[in-house]
Coordinates of C-alpha atoms in Angstrom, one line a residue:
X88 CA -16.8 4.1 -47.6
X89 CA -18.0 8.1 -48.6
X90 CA -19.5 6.1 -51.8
X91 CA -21.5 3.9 -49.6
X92 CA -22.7 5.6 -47.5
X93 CA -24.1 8.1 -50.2
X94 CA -25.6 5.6 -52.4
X95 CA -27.5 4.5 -48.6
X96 CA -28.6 7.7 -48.2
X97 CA -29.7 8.3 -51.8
X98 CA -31.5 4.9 -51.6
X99 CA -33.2 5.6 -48.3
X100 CA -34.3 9.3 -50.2
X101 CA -35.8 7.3 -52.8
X102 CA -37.7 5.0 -50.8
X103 CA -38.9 7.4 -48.2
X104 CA -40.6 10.1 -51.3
X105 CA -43.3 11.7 -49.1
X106 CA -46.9 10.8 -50.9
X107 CA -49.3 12.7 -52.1
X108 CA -53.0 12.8 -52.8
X109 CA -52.5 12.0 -56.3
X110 CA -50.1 9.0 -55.4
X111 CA -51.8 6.8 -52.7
X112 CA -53.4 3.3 -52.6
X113 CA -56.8 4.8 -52.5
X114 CA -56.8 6.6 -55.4
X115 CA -58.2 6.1 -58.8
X116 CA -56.6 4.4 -61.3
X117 CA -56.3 7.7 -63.7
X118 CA -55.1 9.8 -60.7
X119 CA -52.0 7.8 -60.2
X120 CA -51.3 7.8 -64.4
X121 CA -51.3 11.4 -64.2
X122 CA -47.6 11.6 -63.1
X123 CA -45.8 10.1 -66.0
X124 CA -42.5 11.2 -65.0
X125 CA -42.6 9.3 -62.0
X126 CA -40.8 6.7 -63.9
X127 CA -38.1 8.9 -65.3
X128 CA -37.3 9.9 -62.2
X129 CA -36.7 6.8 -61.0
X130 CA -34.6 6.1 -63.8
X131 CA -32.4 9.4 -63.3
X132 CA -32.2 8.5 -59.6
X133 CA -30.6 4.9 -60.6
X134 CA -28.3 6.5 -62.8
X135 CA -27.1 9.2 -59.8
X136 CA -26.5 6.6 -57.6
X137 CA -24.3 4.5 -60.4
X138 CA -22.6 7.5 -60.8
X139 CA -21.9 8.4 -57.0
X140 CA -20.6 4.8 -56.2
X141 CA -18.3 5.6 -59.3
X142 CA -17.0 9.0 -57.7
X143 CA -15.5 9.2 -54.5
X144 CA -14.9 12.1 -54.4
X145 CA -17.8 13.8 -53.3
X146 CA -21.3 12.5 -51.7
X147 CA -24.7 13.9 -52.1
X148 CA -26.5 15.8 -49.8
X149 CA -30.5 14.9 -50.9
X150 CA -33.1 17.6 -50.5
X151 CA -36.8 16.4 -50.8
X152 CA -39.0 19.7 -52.4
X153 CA -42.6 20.4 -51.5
X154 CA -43.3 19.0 -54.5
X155 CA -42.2 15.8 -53.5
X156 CA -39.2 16.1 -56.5
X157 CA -35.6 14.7 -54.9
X158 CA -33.1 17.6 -55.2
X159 CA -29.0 16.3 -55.0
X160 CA -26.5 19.3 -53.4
X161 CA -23.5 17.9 -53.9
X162 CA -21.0 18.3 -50.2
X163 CA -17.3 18.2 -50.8
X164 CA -15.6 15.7 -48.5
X165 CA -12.5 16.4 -46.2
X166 CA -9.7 14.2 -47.2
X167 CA -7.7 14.2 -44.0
X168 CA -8.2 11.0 -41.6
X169 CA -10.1 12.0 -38.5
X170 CA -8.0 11.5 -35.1
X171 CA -8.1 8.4 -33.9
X172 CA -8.7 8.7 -30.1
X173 CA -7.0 5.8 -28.1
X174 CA -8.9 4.5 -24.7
X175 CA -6.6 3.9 -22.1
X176 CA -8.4 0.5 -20.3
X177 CA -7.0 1.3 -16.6
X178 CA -8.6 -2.7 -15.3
X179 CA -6.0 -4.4 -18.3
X180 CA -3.3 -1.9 -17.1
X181 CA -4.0 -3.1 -13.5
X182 CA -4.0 -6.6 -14.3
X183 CA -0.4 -6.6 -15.9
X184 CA 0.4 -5.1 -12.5
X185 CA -0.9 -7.9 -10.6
X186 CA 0.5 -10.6 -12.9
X187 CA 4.5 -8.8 -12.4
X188 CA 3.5 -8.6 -8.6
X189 CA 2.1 -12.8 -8.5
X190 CA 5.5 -14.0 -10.6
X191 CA 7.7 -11.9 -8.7
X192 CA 6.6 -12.8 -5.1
X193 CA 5.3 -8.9 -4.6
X194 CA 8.4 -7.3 -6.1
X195 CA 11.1 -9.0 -3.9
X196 CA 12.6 -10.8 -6.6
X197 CA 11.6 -8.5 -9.8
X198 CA 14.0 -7.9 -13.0
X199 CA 15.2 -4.3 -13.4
X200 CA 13.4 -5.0 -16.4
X201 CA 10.1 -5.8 -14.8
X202 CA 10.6 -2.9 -12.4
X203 CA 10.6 -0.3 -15.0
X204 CA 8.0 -1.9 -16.7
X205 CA 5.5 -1.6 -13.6
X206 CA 6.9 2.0 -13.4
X207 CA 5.8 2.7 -16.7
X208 CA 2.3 1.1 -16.1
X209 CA 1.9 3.3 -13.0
X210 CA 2.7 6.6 -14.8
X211 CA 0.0 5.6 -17.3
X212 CA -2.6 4.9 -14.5
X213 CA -1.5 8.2 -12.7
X214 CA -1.9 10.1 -15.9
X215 CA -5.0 9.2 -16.8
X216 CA -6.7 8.7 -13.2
X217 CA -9.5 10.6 -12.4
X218 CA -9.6 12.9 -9.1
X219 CA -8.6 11.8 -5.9
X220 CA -11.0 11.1 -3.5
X221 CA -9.2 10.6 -0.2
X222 CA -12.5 9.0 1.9
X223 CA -11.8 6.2 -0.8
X224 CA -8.5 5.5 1.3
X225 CA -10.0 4.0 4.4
X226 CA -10.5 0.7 5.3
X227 CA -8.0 -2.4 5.2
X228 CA -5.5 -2.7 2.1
X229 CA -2.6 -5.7 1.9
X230 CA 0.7 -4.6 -0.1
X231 CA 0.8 -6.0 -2.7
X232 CA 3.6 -4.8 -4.8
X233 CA 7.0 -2.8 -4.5
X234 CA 10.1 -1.5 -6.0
X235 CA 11.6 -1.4 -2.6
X236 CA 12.0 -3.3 0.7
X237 CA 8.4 -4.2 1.6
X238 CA 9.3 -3.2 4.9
X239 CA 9.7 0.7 4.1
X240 CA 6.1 0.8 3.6
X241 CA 5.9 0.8 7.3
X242 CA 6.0 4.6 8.6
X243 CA 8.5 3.9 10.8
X244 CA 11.0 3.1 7.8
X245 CA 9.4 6.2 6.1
X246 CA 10.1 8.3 9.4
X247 CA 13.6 7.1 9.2
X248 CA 14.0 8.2 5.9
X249 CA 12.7 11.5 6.7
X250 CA 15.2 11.9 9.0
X251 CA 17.9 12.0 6.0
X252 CA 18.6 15.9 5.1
X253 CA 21.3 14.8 2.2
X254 CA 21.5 12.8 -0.8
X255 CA 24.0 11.0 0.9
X256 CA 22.6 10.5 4.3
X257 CA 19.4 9.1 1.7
X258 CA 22.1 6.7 0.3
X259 CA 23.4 5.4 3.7
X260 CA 19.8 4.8 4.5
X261 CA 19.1 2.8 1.4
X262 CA 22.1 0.7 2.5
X263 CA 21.4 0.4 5.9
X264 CA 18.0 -0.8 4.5
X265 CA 19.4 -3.1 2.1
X266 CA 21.8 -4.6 4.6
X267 CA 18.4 -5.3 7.4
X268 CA 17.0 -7.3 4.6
X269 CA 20.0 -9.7 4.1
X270 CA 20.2 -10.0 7.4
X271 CA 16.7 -11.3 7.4
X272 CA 17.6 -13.3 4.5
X273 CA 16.2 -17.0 6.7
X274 CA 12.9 -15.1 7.6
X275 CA 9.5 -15.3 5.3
X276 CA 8.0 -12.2 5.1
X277 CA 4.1 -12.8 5.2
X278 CA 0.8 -10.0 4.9
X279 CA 2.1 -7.1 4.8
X280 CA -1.2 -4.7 5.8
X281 CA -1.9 -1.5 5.7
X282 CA -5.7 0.0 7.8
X283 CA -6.9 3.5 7.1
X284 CA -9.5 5.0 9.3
X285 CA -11.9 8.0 8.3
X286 CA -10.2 9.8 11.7
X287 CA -6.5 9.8 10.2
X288 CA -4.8 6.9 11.6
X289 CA -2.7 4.5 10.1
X290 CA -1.8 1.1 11.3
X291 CA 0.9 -0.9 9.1
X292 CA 1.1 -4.3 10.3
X293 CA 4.3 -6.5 8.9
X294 CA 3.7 -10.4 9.7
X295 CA 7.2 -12.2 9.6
X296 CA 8.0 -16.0 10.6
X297 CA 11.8 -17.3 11.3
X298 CA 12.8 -20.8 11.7
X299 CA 12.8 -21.7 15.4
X300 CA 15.7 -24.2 14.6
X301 CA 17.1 -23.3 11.2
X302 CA 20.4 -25.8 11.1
X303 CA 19.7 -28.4 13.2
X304 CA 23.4 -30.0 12.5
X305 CA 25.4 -27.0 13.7
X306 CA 24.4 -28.1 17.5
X307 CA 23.7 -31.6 16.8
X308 CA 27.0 -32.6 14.7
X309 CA 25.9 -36.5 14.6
X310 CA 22.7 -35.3 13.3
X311 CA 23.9 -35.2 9.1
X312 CA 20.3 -33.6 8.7
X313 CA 21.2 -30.5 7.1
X314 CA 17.8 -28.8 7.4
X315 CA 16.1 -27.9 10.5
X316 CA 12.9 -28.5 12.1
X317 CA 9.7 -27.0 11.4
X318 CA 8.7 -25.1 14.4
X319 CA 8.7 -21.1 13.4
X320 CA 8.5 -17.9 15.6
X321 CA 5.5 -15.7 13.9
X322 CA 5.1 -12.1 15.2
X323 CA 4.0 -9.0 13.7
X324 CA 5.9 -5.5 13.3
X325 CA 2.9 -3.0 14.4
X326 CA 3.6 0.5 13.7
X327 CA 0.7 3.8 13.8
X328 CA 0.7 6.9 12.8
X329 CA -1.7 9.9 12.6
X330 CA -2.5 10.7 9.0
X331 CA -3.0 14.6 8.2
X332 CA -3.8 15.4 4.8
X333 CA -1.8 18.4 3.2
X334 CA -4.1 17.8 -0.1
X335 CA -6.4 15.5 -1.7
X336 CA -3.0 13.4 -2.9
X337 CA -0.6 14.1 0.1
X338 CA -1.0 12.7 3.5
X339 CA 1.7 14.1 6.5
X340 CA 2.7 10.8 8.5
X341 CA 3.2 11.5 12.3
X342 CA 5.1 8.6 13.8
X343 CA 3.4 7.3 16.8
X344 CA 4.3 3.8 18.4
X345 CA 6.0 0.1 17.2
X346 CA 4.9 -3.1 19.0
X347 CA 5.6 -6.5 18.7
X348 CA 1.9 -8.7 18.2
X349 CA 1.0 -12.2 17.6
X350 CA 4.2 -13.5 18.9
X351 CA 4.0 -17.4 19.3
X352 CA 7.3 -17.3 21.7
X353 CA 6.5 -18.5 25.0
X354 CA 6.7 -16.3 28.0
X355 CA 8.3 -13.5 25.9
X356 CA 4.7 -13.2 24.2
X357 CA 4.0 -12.4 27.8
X358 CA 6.0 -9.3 28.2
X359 CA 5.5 -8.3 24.3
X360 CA 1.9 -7.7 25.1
X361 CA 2.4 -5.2 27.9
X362 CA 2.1 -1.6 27.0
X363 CA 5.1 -0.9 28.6
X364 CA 7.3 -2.3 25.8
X365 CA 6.0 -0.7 23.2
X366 CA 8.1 2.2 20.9
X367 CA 7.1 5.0 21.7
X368 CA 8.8 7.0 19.1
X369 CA 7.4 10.5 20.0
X370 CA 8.5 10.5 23.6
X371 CA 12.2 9.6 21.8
X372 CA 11.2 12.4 19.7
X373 CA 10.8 14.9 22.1
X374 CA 13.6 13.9 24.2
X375 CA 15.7 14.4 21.2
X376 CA 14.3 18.1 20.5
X377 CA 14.9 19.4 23.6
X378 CA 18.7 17.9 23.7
X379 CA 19.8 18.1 20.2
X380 CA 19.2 21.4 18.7
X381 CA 19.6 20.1 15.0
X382 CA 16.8 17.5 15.5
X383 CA 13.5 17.9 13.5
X384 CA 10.8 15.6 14.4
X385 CA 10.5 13.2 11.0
X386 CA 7.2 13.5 9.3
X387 CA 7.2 12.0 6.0
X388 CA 4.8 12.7 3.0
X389 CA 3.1 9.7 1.2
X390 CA 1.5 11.4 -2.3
X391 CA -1.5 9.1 -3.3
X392 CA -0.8 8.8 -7.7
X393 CA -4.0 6.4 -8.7
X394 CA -6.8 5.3 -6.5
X395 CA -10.4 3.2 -7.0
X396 CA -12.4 0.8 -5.4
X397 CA -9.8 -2.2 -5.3
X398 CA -6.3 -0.8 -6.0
X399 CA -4.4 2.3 -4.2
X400 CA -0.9 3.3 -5.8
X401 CA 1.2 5.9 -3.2
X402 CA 4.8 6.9 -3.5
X403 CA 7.4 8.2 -1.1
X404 CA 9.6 11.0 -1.1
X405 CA 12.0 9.1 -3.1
X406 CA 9.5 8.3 -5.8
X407 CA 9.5 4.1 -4.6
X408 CA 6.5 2.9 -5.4
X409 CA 4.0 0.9 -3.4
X410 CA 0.6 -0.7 -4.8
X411 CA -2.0 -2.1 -2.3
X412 CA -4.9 -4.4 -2.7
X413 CA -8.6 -3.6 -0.8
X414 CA -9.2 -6.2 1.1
X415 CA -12.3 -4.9 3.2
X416 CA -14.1 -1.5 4.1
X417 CA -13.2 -2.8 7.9
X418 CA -10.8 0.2 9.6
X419 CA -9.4 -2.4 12.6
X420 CA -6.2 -3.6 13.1
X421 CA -6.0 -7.3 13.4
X422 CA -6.5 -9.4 16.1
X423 CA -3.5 -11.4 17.6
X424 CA -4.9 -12.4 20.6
X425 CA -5.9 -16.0 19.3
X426 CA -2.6 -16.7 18.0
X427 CA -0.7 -19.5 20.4
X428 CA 2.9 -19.0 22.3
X429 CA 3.8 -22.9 21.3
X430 CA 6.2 -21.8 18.4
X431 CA 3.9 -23.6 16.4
X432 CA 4.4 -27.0 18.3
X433 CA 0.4 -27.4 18.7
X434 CA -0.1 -27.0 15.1
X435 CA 2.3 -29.1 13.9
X436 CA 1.0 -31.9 16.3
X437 CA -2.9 -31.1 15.0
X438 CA -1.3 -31.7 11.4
X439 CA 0.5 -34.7 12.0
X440 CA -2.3 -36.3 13.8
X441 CA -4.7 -35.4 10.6
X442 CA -2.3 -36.4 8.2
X443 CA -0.7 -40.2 10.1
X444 CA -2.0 -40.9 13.5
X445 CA -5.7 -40.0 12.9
X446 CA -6.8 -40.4 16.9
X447 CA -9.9 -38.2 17.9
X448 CA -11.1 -38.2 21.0

């Protein structure tokens, strides 16, 4: 390639010889004769470049004189490969994220094989991300994949965990947290959302739906249906917490309240949206401090590892990883008011109607 490139060069010397007054269109006929070795020169220069592609070993360095005469200086050429510098595409390291998170329905039902390959993907992302910017944090994110429960994204969970001063009390916890899963096992865990606002408060909202009727035959033994009917109860686990940054990466969780939203359970939907219901967890908290002299209030740390326009990665103090989605700029929680008490009775009749009966009034 050295060869080449110097019989280009050489070739490009040659063509661009600068041009005198005794070598121009314009002048006479006996003028331009008067440079005889014009031709030899072009002959020698010929021969140079045979012999450079021949030798590659060094390239010429070409020198035009005043004169207008082509000058070679031969330049000694460094046999050692240059470094090969490898860009790190963070958008196809994302993607393979997002494909393990579709297959696996978010991480619930990943391989240990697929966990530790999103682990290594994530460590490639943190290491080459550029600098946190936290005001890139607000606005409203949907989880979108996890080593973990997808509940213990919630700062509740985090709080709880926080509340564990030993590796053992950490491993009870992890049980415990196991244990609340499989106990959920007939629930459907749906948008799991996360909103940020510019003032430092975050609202986690966890949308669930149960079967209203799961085994129909285990009260109605004649029935041999052994399904159940398809009325659900939807709610969402609503849980806030100030936000104090302790750095660009590290945000200081403050556990605020837990309410029960959206509920589609007659009556009780009632009572769920009164204030009075709702957690409270720092009154607990400060009943707790002032009765239990080993009680710290819980404030766990969320460290921020990769962050851009469409993808936030944060981790907890246990290093569990949690990877969210931008979904809009907007920094308010969702609505729930529109959602019916009927346990889903008024939908299912709308559908049935579209799909058999077809009457419209």
């Amino acid at each position: 390639m050295a060869s080449f490139k110097a019989a280009a060069v050489l070739l490009a010397a040659v063509v661009a010889v600068p041009s005198t007054s005794a070598f121009t269109p314009h002048a006479p006929s006996a003028t331009r004769s008067a440079r005889p070795l014009f031709a030899a020169d072009e002959a020698f220069q010929r021969s140079l470049l045979e012999a450079q592609l021949a030798n590659g070993g060094a390239t010429a360095h070409v020198v035009t004189s005043v004169n207008g005469d082509i000058e070679q200086q031969p330049t000694a050429v460094d046999p050692s490969p240059s470094p090969t510098v490898v860009a790190v595409d963070n958008t196809s390291i994302q993607n393979s994220i997002l494909r393990i998170a579709a297959s696996t329905d978010r991480g619930q039902y990943a391989k240990p094989s697929q966990k530790d390959q999103v682990l290594q993907f994530v460590s490639q992302l943190e290491s080459n991300a550029p600098a946190i910017e936290p005001s890139l944090s607000s606005g409203t994110w949907e989880l979108v994949y996890s080593n973990t429960q997808l509940f213990r994204s919630s700062p509740f969970f985090l709080a709880g965990r926080s509340t564990c001063k030993t590796p053992e009390q950490a491993q009870q916890y992890n049980w415990f947290c196991e244990m609340h899963r499989a106990a959920l096992a007939i629930s459907t865990i749906g948008v799991v959302r996360q909103i940020i606002t510019s003032g430092g408060k975050i609202v986690n909202e966890f949308e669930v739906k149960v079967g209203a009727i799961p085994f129909l035959s285990d009260f109605l033994p004649t029935f041999r249906y052994s399904g159940g009917l398809p009325f659900t109860i939807d709610g969402a686990i609503v849980s806030t917490a100030d936000a104090t940054p302790k750095s660009s990466t590290e945000w200081e969780l403050f556990m605020d309240t837990v309410e029960i939203k959206g509920s589609n359970i007659p009556i009780l939907r009632r009572v769920l949206d009164s204030e009075n219901v709702a957690l409270k967890s720092r009154d607990l908290s400060k009943v707790l401090e002032e009765n239990v002299d080993s009680y710290e209030v819980p404030k766990p740390v969320l460290t921020t590892v990769f962050i851009d326009d469409g993808m936030r990665i944060v981790k907890d103090e246990d290093d569990n990883v949690f990877v969210y989605g931008r979904v809009s700029d907007s920094e308010e929680p969702t609505d729930y008011s529109g959602v019916m008490a009927d346990l889903g009775v008024g939908s299912l009749l709308e559908g049935f109607n579209d799909a058999v009966s077809k009457v419209y009034l």
